[in-house]
Amino acid sequence: MPTNIILLGPPGAGKGTQARKLIEDHGMVQLSTGDMLREARASGTKTGQRVAEMMDRGELVTDEIVINLIRERLTVGGPGFIFDGFPRTLAQADALGSLLEEQGQAIAAVIEIKVDDTQLVARISGRFTCGGCGEVYHDRTRPTQTVGTCDVCGSDRLLRRADDNAESLKVRLLEYYKKTSPLIGYFWRDGNLHRVDGLASIETVSSEVNRVMRDHISTRCSHDDVGCASAPPA
Ligand code: AMP
């Protein structure tokens, strides 16, 4: 069975960065609703324009739009999905559960990346990414080695998100606490919630995430599971 995991956490917690590590380490498939919505807004359609308005205000996009985007991608299949920034509401969590169940799949683990608010403001306000390969940088804590050029792919398309500003972040955090943080209890109730300290270094967080995956998978291991290091239980 594919190993599907959810990365849960406020904006700036490092979900995207950890998703990239999981792709490198395990070949998993990232489903980032933020990325999908940025594509939708760039399409210039009527829905795209509505999406852009909601995103720029820092508000969550409607469940209907987001669930439809996920539904379209879930048919792709693969070694396991990393849900990055989805679900963000209880309705989305219910919908994801049903969509996976229809395909005989489930969520293997939910990993909450915890970071306090003061750190989030600092992280988000200096963040930029490479438009070529998606590598994430920060003005102060992780600048590029050569100004204006991505260390990984050499692209000079370094981008700052329109919603990475203090005003929009305030709304994004409020949305997180109001609508997304109830999911912590939702998944905890299922016995599926794991917590990692998002203030640690990228490498430390990554090894914690891998530990959760390993420990979790060892209880339900089968030969083709991603990251399956131990033999299946007898
Ligand atoms: P992200 O890239 O995950 O930080 O998402 C950027 C923005 O896209 C959010 O502030 C929301 O406006 C929107 N968004 C992303 N994922 C979702 C979701 N699952 N539900 C609703 N809105 C979302």
Coordinates of C-alpha atoms and ligand atoms in Angstrom, one line a residue:
M1 CA 0.0 0.0 0.0
P2 CA 1.3 3.5 -0.8
T3 CA 2.6 5.5 2.2
N4 CA 0.6 8.7 2.3
I5 CA 1.5 11.4 4.9
I6 CA 0.1 14.8 5.8
L7 CA 2.4 17.6 6.8
L8 CA 0.5 19.9 9.1
G9 CA 1.7 23.3 10.4
P10 CA 1.2 27.0 10.1
P11 CA 2.6 29.0 7.2
G12 CA 6.4 29.2 7.3
A13 CA 6.7 26.0 9.4
G14 CA 8.8 24.3 6.7
K15 CA 6.2 22.0 5.2
G16 CA 7.4 22.6 1.6
T17 CA 11.1 22.2 2.5
Q18 CA 10.4 18.9 4.3
A19 CA 8.2 17.7 1.3
R20 CA 11.2 18.3 -1.0
K21 CA 13.4 16.2 1.4
L22 CA 10.8 13.4 1.3
I23 CA 10.8 13.5 -2.5
E24 CA 14.6 13.2 -2.5
D25 CA 14.7 10.5 0.1
H26 CA 11.8 8.3 -0.9
G27 CA 10.5 9.4 -4.3
M28 CA 7.2 10.3 -2.9
V29 CA 4.7 12.6 -4.8
Q30 CA 4.1 16.0 -3.3
L31 CA 0.5 17.4 -3.5
S32 CA 0.7 21.0 -2.5
T33 CA -2.6 22.8 -2.7
G34 CA -0.7 26.1 -2.4
D35 CA 1.2 25.3 -5.6
M36 CA -1.9 24.1 -7.4
L37 CA -3.8 27.3 -6.5
R38 CA -0.8 29.4 -7.6
E39 CA -1.1 27.6 -11.0
A40 CA -4.9 28.1 -11.0
R41 CA -4.5 31.9 -10.4
A42 CA -1.9 32.2 -13.1
S43 CA -4.4 30.6 -15.6
G44 CA -6.4 33.8 -15.6
T45 CA -9.8 32.0 -15.6
K46 CA -12.7 33.3 -13.6
T47 CA -12.0 30.7 -10.9
G48 CA -8.3 31.7 -11.0
Q49 CA -9.3 35.4 -10.3
R50 CA -11.4 34.4 -7.3
V51 CA -8.6 32.2 -6.0
A52 CA -6.1 35.2 -6.4
E53 CA -8.3 37.5 -4.4
M54 CA -8.7 35.0 -1.5
M55 CA -5.0 34.1 -1.5
D56 CA -3.9 37.8 -1.6
R57 CA -6.1 38.5 1.4
G58 CA -4.5 35.6 3.2
E59 CA -7.8 33.8 3.5
L60 CA -8.4 30.1 2.8
V61 CA -9.7 29.3 -0.6
T62 CA -13.1 27.5 -0.6
D63 CA -13.2 23.8 0.3
E64 CA -15.0 23.0 -3.0
I65 CA -12.2 24.4 -5.2
V66 CA -9.5 22.8 -3.1
I67 CA -11.1 19.4 -2.8
N68 CA -11.7 19.3 -6.6
L69 CA -8.0 20.0 -7.2
I70 CA -7.0 17.2 -4.9
R71 CA -9.5 14.8 -6.4
E72 CA -8.0 15.4 -9.9
R73 CA -4.5 14.6 -8.7
L74 CA -5.3 11.6 -6.5
T75 CA -5.9 9.5 -9.6
V76 CA -2.2 9.7 -10.5
G77 CA -1.1 7.1 -7.9
G78 CA 2.5 6.4 -7.0
P79 CA 4.7 5.3 -4.1
G80 CA 2.9 7.6 -1.7
F81 CA 1.6 11.2 -1.5
I82 CA 2.8 14.0 0.7
F83 CA -0.1 16.2 1.4
D84 CA 1.5 19.6 1.9
G85 CA -1.0 22.3 3.1
F86 CA -3.9 20.0 2.7
P87 CA -6.2 19.4 4.5
R88 CA -6.7 22.8 6.1
T89 CA -10.3 22.4 7.4
L90 CA -12.3 19.6 8.9
A91 CA -14.4 19.4 5.7
Q92 CA -11.2 18.9 3.7
A93 CA -10.0 16.2 6.1
D94 CA -13.3 14.3 5.8
A95 CA -13.2 14.6 2.0
L96 CA -9.6 13.3 1.9
G97 CA -10.5 10.4 4.1
S98 CA -13.4 9.4 1.7
L99 CA -11.3 10.0 -1.4
L100 CA -8.5 7.7 -0.2
E101 CA -11.0 5.1 1.1
E102 CA -12.6 4.9 -2.4
Q103 CA -9.1 3.9 -3.7
G104 CA -8.4 1.4 -0.9
Q105 CA -5.8 3.8 0.6
A106 CA -5.3 5.6 3.9
I107 CA -3.2 8.2 5.7
A108 CA -0.2 6.5 7.2
A109 CA 0.9 9.4 9.4
V110 CA 0.2 13.0 10.1
I111 CA 3.2 15.0 11.0
E112 CA 2.7 18.3 12.8
I113 CA 5.6 20.7 12.4
K114 CA 5.5 23.0 15.4
V115 CA 7.0 26.6 15.3
D116 CA 6.0 29.5 17.4
D117 CA 4.5 32.7 15.8
T118 CA 7.4 35.1 16.3
Q119 CA 9.6 32.7 14.3
L120 CA 7.0 32.5 11.6
V121 CA 6.9 36.2 11.0
A122 CA 10.7 36.3 10.7
R123 CA 10.8 33.3 8.4
I124 CA 8.1 34.4 6.1
S125 CA 9.2 38.0 5.7
G126 CA 12.6 37.0 4.3
R127 CA 11.6 34.0 2.2
F128 CA 12.1 33.6 -1.5
T129 CA 12.1 30.6 -3.8
C130 CA 13.7 29.5 -7.0
G131 CA 11.2 29.7 -9.9
G132 CA 13.3 27.0 -11.7
C133 CA 13.5 24.2 -9.1
G134 CA 11.5 25.4 -6.1
E135 CA 14.5 25.6 -3.7
V136 CA 13.6 27.7 -0.7
Y137 CA 15.9 30.5 0.5
H138 CA 15.9 33.3 3.2
D139 CA 17.5 36.7 3.1
R140 CA 19.2 36.3 6.5
T141 CA 19.3 32.6 7.4
R142 CA 19.8 31.0 3.9
P143 CA 20.9 33.4 1.2
T144 CA 22.0 32.1 -2.2
Q145 CA 25.8 31.8 -2.5
T146 CA 25.9 34.1 -5.5
V147 CA 23.4 37.0 -5.3
G148 CA 20.5 36.5 -7.7
T149 CA 21.4 32.9 -8.7
C150 CA 19.9 29.6 -7.4
D151 CA 22.6 27.4 -5.8
V152 CA 20.9 24.2 -7.0
C153 CA 19.9 24.8 -10.6
G154 CA 21.6 28.1 -11.5
S155 CA 18.3 29.9 -12.4
D156 CA 18.1 33.6 -11.9
R157 CA 14.3 33.5 -11.5
L158 CA 14.2 34.1 -7.7
L159 CA 10.6 34.8 -6.6
R160 CA 8.9 36.3 -3.6
R161 CA 5.3 35.3 -2.9
A162 CA 2.7 38.0 -3.1
D163 CA 1.2 36.8 0.2
D164 CA 4.5 36.6 2.1
N165 CA 4.0 40.0 3.8
A166 CA 3.2 41.0 7.4
E167 CA -0.5 42.0 6.7
S168 CA -1.4 38.8 4.8
L169 CA 0.5 36.7 7.3
K170 CA -1.6 38.0 10.1
V171 CA -4.8 36.7 8.3
R172 CA -3.1 33.5 7.3
L173 CA -2.2 32.8 11.0
L174 CA -5.7 33.6 12.1
E175 CA -7.1 31.2 9.5
Y176 CA -4.7 28.6 10.7
Y177 CA -5.7 28.8 14.3
K178 CA -9.4 29.1 13.6
K179 CA -9.8 26.5 10.8
T180 CA -6.7 24.3 10.6
S181 CA -5.5 23.8 14.1
P182 CA -8.7 21.8 15.0
L183 CA -7.3 19.1 12.7
I184 CA -4.6 18.4 15.4
G185 CA -7.3 17.0 17.6
Y186 CA -9.0 15.3 14.7
F187 CA -5.9 13.3 13.7
W188 CA -4.8 12.8 17.3
R189 CA -8.1 11.1 18.0
D190 CA -7.3 8.6 15.2
G191 CA -3.9 7.9 16.9
N192 CA -2.2 9.2 13.8
L193 CA -0.6 12.4 14.9
H194 CA 3.2 12.8 15.3
R195 CA 4.8 16.1 16.4
V196 CA 8.2 17.4 15.4
D197 CA 10.0 20.5 16.5
G198 CA 10.1 22.8 13.5
L199 CA 12.6 25.2 15.2
A200 CA 15.4 22.6 14.8
S201 CA 17.6 22.7 11.7
I202 CA 16.2 21.5 8.4
E203 CA 18.4 18.3 8.6
T204 CA 17.2 17.6 12.2
V205 CA 13.5 18.0 11.3
S206 CA 14.1 15.9 8.2
S207 CA 15.6 13.0 10.3
E208 CA 12.7 13.3 12.8
V209 CA 10.2 13.1 9.9
N210 CA 12.1 10.0 8.5
R211 CA 12.1 8.5 12.0
V212 CA 8.3 8.9 12.2
M213 CA 8.0 7.3 8.8
R214 CA 10.2 4.4 9.7
D215 CA 8.7 3.7 13.1
H216 CA 5.2 4.0 11.7
I217 CA 5.9 1.9 8.6
S218 CA 7.6 -0.9 10.7
T219 CA 4.2 -1.7 12.2
R220 CA 2.5 -2.0 8.8
C221 CA 5.3 -2.9 6.5
S222 CA 5.0 -4.6 3.2
H223 CA 7.7 -5.2 0.6
D224 CA 6.9 -2.3 -1.7
D225 CA 6.3 0.3 1.1
V226 CA 8.3 3.5 0.8
G227 CA 11.2 3.6 3.3
C228 CA 10.4 0.1 4.5
A229 CA 13.6 -0.9 6.3
S230 CA 12.4 -3.8 8.4
A231 CA 10.8 -7.0 7.6
P232 CA 7.0 -7.2 7.8
P233 CA 5.7 -8.3 11.2
A234 CA 5.0 -12.1 11.3
Ligands
AMP1 P1 0.6 27.7 1.0 O1 1.4 27.7 -0.2 O2 0.3 26.3 1.5 O3 1.1 28.6 2.1 O4 -0.8 28.3 0.6 C1 -0.9 29.6 0.1 C2 -2.4 30.1 0.1 O5 -3.2 29.2 -0.7 C3 -3.1 30.0 1.5 O6 -2.9 31.1 2.3 C4 -4.5 29.9 1.1 O7 -5.1 31.1 0.6 C5 -4.5 29.0 -0.2 N1 -4.5 27.5 0.2 C6 -3.5 26.6 0.1 N2 -4.0 25.4 0.5 C7 -5.2 25.5 0.9 C8 -6.2 24.7 1.4 N3 -6.0 23.4 1.6 N4 -7.4 25.2 1.7 C9 -7.7 26.5 1.4 N5 -6.9 27.4 1.0 C10 -5.6 26.9 0.7

